[in-house]
PDB file of N, CA and C in Angstrom:
ATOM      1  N   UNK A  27       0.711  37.748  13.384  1.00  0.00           N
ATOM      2  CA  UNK A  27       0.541  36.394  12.915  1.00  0.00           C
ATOM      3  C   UNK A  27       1.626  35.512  13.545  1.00  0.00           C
ATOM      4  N   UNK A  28       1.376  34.166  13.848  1.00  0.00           N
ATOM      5  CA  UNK A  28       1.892  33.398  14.827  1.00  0.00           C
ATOM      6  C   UNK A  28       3.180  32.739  13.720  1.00  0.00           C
ATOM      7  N   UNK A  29       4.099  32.431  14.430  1.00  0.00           N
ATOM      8  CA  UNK A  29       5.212  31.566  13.276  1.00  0.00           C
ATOM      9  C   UNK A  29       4.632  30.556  12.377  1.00  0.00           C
ATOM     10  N   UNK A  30       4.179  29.677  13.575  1.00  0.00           N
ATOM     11  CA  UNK A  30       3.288  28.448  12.389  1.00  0.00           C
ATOM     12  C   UNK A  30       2.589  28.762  11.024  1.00  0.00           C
ATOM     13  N   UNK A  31       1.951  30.138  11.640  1.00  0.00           N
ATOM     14  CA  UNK A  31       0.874  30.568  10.390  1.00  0.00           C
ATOM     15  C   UNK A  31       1.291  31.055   9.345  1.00  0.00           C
ATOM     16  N   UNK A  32       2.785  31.728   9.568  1.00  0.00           N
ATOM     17  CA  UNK A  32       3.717  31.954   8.485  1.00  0.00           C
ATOM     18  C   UNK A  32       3.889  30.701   7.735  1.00  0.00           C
ATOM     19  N   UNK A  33       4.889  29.773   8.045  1.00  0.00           N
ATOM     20  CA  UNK A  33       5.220  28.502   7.848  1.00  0.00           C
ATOM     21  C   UNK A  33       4.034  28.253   7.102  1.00  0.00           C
ATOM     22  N   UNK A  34       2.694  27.857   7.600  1.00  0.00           N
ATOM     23  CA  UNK A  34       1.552  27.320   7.017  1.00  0.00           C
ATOM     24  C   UNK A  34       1.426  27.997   5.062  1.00  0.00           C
ATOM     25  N   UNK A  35       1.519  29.450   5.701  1.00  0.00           N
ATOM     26  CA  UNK A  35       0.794  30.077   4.160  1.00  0.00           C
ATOM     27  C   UNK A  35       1.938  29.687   3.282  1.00  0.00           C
ATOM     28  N   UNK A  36       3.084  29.945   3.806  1.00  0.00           N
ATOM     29  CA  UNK A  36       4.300  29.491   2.664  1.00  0.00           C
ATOM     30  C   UNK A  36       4.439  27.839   2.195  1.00  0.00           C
ATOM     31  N   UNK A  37       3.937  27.252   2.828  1.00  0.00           N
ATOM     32  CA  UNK A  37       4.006  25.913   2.370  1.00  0.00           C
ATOM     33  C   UNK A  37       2.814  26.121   1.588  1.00  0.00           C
ATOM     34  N   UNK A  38       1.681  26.402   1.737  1.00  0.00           N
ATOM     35  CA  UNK A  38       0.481  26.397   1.069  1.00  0.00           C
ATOM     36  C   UNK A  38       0.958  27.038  -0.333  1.00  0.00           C
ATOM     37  N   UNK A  39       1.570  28.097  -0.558  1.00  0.00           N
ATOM     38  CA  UNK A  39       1.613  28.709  -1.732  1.00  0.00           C
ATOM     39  C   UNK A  39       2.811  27.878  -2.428  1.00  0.00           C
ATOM     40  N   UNK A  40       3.643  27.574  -1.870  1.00  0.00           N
ATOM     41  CA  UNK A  40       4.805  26.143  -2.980  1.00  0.00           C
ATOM     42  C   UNK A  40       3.645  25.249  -3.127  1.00  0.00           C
ATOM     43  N   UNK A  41       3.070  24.593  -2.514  1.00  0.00           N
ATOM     44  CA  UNK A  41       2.329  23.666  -3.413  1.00  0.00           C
ATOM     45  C   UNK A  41       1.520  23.815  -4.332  1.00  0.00           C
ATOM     46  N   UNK A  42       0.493  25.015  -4.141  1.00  0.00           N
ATOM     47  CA  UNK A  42       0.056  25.670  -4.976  1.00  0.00           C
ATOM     48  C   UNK A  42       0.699  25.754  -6.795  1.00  0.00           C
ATOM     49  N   UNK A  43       1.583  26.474  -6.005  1.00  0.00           N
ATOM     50  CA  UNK A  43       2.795  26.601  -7.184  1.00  0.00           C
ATOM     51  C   UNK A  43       3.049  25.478  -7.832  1.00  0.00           C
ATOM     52  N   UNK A  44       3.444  24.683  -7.080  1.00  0.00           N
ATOM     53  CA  UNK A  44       3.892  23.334  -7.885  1.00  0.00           C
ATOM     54  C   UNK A  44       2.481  22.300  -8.737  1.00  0.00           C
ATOM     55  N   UNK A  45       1.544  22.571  -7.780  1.00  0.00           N
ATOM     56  CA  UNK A  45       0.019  22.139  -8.546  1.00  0.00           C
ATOM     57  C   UNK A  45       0.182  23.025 -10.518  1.00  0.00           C
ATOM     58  N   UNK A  46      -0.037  24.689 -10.193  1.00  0.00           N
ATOM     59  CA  UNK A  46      -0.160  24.693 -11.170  1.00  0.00           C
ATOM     60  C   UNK A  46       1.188  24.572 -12.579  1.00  0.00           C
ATOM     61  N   UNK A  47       2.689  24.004 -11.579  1.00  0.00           N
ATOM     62  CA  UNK A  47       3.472  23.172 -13.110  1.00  0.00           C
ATOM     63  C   UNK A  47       2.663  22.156 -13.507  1.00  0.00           C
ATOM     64  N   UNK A  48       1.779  21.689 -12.927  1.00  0.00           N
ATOM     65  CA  UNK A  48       1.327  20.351 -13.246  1.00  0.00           C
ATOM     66  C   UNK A  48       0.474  20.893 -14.502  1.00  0.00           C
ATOM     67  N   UNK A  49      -0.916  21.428 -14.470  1.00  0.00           N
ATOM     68  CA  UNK A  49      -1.474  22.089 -14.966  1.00  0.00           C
ATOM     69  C   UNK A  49      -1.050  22.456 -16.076  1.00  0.00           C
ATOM     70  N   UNK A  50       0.267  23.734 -15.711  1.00  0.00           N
ATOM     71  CA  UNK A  50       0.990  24.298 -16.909  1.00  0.00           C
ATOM     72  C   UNK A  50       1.456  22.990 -18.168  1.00  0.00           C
ATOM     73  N   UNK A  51       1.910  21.753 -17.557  1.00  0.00           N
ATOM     74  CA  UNK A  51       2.517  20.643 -18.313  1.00  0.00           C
ATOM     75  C   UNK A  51       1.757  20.064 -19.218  1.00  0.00           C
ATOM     76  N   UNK A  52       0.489  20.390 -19.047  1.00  0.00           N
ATOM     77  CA  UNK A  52      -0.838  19.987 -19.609  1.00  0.00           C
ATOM     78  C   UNK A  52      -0.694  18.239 -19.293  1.00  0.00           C
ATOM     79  N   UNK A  53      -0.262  17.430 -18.590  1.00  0.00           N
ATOM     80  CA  UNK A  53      -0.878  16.552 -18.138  1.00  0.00           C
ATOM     81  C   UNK A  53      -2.573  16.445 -18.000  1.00  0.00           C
ATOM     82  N   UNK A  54      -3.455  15.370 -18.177  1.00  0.00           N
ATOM     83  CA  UNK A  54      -4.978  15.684 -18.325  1.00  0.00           C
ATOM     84  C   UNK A  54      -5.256  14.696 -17.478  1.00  0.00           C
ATOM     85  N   UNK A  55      -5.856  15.894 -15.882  1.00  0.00           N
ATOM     86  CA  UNK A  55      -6.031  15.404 -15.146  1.00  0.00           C
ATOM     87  C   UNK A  55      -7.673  14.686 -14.466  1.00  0.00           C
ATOM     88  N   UNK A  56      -8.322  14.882 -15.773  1.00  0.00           N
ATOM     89  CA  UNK A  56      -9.689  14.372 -15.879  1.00  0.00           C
ATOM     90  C   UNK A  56      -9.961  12.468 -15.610  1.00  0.00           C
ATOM     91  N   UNK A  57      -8.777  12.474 -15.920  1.00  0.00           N
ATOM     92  CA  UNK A  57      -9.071  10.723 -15.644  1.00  0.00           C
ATOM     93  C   UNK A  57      -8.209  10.673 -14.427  1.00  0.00           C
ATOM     94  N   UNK A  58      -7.661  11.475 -13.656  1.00  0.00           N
ATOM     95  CA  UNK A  58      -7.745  10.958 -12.270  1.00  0.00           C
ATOM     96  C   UNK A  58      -5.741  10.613 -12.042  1.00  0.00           C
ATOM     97  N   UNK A  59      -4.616  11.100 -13.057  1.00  0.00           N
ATOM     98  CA  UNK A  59      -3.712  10.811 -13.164  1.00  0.00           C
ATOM     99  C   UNK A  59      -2.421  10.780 -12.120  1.00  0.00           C
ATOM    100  N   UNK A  60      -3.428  10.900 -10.746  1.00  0.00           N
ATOM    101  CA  UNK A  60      -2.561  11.131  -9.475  1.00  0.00           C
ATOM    102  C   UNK A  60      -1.075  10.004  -9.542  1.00  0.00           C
ATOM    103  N   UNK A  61      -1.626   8.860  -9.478  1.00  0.00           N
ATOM    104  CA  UNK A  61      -0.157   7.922  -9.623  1.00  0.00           C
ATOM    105  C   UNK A  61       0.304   7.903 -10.784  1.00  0.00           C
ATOM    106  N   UNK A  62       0.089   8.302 -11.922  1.00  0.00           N
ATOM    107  CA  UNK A  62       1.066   8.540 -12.750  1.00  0.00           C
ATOM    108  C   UNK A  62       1.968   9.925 -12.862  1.00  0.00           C
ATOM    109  N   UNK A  63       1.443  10.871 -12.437  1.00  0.00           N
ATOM    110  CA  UNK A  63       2.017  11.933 -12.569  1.00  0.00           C
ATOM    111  C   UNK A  63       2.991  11.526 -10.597  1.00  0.00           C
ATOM    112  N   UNK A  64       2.652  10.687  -9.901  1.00  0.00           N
ATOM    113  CA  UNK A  64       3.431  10.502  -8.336  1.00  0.00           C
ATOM    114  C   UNK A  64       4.738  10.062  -9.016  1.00  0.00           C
ATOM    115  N   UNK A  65       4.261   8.651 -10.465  1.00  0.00           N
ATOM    116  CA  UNK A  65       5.038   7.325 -10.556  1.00  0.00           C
ATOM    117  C   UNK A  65       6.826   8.063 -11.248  1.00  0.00           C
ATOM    118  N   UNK A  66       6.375   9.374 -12.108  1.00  0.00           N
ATOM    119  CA  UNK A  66       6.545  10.011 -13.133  1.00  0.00           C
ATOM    120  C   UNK A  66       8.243  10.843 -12.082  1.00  0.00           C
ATOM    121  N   UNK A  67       7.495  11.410 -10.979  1.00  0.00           N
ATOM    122  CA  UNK A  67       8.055  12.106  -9.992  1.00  0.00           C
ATOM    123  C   UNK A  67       9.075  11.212  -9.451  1.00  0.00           C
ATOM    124  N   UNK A  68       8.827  10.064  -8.917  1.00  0.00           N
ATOM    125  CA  UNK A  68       9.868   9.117  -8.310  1.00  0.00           C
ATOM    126  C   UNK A  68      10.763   8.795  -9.193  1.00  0.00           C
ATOM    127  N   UNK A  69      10.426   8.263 -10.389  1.00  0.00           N
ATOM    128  CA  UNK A  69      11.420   8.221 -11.604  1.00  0.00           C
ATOM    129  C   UNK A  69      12.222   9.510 -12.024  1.00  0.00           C
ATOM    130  N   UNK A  70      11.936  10.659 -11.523  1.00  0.00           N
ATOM    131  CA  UNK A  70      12.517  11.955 -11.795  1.00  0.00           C
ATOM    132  C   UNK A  70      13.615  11.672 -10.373  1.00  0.00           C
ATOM    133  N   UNK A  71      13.269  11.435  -9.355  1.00  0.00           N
ATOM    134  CA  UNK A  71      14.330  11.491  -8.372  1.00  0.00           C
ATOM    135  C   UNK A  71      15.295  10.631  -8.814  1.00  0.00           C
ATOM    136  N   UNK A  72      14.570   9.659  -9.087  1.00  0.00           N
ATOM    137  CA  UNK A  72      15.611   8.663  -9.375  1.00  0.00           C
ATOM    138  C   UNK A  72      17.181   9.107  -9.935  1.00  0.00           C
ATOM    139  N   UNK A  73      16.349   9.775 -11.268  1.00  0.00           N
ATOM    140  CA  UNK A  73      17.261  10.187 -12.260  1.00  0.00           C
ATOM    141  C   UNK A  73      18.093  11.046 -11.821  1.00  0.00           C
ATOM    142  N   UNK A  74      17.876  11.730 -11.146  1.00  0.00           N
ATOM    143  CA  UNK A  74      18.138  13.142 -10.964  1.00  0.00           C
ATOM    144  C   UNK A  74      19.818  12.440  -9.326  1.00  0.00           C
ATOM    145  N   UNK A  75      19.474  11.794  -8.708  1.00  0.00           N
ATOM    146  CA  UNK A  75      20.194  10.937  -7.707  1.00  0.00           C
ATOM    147  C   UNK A  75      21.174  10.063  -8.487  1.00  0.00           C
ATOM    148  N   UNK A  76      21.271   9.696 -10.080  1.00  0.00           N
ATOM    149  CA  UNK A  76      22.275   8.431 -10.823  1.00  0.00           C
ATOM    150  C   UNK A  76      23.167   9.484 -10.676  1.00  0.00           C
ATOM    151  N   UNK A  77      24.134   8.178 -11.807  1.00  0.00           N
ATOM    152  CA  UNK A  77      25.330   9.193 -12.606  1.00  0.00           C
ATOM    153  C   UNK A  77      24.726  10.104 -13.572  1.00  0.00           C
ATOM    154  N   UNK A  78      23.486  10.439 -13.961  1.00  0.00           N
ATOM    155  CA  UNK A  78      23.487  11.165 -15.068  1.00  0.00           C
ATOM    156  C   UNK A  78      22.749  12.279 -14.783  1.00  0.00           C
ATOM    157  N   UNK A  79      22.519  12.037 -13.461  1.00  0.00           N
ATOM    158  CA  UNK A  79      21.719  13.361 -12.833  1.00  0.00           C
ATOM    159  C   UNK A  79      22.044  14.691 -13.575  1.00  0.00           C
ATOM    160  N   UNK A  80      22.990  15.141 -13.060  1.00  0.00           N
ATOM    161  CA  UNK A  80      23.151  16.421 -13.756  1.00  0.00           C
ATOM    162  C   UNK A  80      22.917  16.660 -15.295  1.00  0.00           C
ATOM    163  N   UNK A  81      23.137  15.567 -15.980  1.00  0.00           N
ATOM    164  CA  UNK A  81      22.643  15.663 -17.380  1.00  0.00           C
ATOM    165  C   UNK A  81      21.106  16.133 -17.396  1.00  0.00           C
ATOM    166  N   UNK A  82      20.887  15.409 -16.938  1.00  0.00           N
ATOM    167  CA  UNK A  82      19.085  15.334 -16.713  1.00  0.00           C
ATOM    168  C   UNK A  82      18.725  16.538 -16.596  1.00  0.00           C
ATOM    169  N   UNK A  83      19.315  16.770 -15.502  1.00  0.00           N
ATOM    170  CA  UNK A  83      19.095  18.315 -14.868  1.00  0.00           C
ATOM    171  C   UNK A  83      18.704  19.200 -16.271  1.00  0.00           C
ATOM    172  N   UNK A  84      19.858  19.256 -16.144  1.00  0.00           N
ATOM    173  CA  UNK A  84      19.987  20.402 -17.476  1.00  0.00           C
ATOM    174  C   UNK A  84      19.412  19.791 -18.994  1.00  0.00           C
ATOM    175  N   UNK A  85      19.144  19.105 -19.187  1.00  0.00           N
ATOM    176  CA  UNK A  85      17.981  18.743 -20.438  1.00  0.00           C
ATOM    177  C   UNK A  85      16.458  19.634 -20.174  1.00  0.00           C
ATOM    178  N   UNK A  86      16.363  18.957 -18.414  1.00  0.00           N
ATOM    179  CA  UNK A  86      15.403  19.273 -18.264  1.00  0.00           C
ATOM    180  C   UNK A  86      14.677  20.881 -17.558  1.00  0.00           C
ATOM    181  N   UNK A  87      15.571  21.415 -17.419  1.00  0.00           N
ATOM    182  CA  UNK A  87      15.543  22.995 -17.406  1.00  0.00           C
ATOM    183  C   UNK A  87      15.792  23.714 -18.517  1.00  0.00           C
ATOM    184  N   UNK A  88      16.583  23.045 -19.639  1.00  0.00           N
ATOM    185  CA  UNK A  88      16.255  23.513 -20.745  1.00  0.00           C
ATOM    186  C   UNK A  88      15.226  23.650 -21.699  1.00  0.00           C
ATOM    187  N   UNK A  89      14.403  22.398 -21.212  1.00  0.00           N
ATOM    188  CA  UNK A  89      13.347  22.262 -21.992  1.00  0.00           C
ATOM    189  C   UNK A  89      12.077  23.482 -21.420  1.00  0.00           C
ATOM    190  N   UNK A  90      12.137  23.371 -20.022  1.00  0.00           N
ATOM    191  CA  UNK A  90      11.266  23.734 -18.851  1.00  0.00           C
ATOM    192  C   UNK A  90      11.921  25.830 -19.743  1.00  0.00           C
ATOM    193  N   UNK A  91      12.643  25.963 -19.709  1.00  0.00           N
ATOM    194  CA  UNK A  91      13.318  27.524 -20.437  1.00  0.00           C
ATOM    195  C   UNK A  91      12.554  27.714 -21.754  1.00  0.00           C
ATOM    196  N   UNK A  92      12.226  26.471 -22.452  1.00  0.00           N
ATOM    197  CA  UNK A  92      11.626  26.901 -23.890  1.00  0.00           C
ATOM    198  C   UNK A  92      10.541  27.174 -23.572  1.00  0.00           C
ATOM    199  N   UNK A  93       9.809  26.123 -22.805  1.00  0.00           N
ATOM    200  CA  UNK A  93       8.547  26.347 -22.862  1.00  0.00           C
ATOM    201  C   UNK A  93       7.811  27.634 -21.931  1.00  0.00           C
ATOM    202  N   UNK A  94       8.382  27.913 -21.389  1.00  0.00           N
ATOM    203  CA  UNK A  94       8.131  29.584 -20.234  1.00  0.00           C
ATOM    204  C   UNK A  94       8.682  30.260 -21.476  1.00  0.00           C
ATOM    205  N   UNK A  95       9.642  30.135 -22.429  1.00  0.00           N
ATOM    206  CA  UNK A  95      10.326  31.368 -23.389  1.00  0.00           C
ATOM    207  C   UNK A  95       8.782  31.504 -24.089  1.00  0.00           C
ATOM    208  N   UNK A  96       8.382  30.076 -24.501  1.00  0.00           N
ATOM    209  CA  UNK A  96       7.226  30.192 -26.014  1.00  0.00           C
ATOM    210  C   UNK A  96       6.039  30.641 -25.084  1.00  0.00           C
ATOM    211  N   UNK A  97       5.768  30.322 -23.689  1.00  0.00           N
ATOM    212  CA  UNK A  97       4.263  30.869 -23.280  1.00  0.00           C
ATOM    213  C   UNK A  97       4.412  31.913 -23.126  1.00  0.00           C
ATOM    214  N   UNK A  98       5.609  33.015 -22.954  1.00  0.00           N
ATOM    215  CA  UNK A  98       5.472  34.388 -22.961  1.00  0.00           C
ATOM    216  C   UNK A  98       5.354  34.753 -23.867  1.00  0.00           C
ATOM    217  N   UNK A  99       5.842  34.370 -25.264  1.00  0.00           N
ATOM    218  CA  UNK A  99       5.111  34.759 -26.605  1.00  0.00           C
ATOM    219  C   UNK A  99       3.872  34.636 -26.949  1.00  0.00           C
ATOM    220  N   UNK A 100       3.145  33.942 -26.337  1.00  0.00           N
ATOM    221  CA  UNK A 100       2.222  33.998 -26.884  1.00  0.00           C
ATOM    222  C   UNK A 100       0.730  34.674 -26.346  1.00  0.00           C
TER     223      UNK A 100
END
C-alpha cells in the first residue's frame, strides 16, 4: 500500500471517530445541525485559545470522563 493510502485511511478513520462523538453527544442531527454543531466548535477554540483555556479544558474532559464512566455502565 502506497504512503498516501496510508495517510488516506488514517485520516478517514479520525473523522469517522470524531463523527461518531458527535452522535455519542446526542446532538439531533435530523434537522440538519451542521452550523450549529461548526458554530459550537469555533466557540470551543475560542475558549480553549483565552485565558481560561485550560480551565475549560479540564471541565470539559471531566465531564467527557463521566459520561464514557456512565456509558460503560450501562
Amino acid at each position: 500500500m502506497r504512503d498516501w493510502q496510508v495517510e488516506r485511511r488514517k485520516r478517514t478513520r479520525r473523522l469517522i471517530e470524531l463523527g461518531g462523538l458527535v452522535v455519542k453527544s446526542g446532538v439531533d442531527l435530523t434537522g440538519d445541525d451542521r452550523a450549529v454543531i461548526y458554530g459550537a466548535l469555533l466557540w470551543m477554540a475560542d475558549k480553549l485559545q483565552g485565558e481560561q483555556g485550560e480551565q475549560a479544558r479540564s471541565l470539559w474532559m471531566a465531564k467527557a470522563k463521566q459520561a464514557f464512566e456512565e456509558d460503560r455502565h450501562e
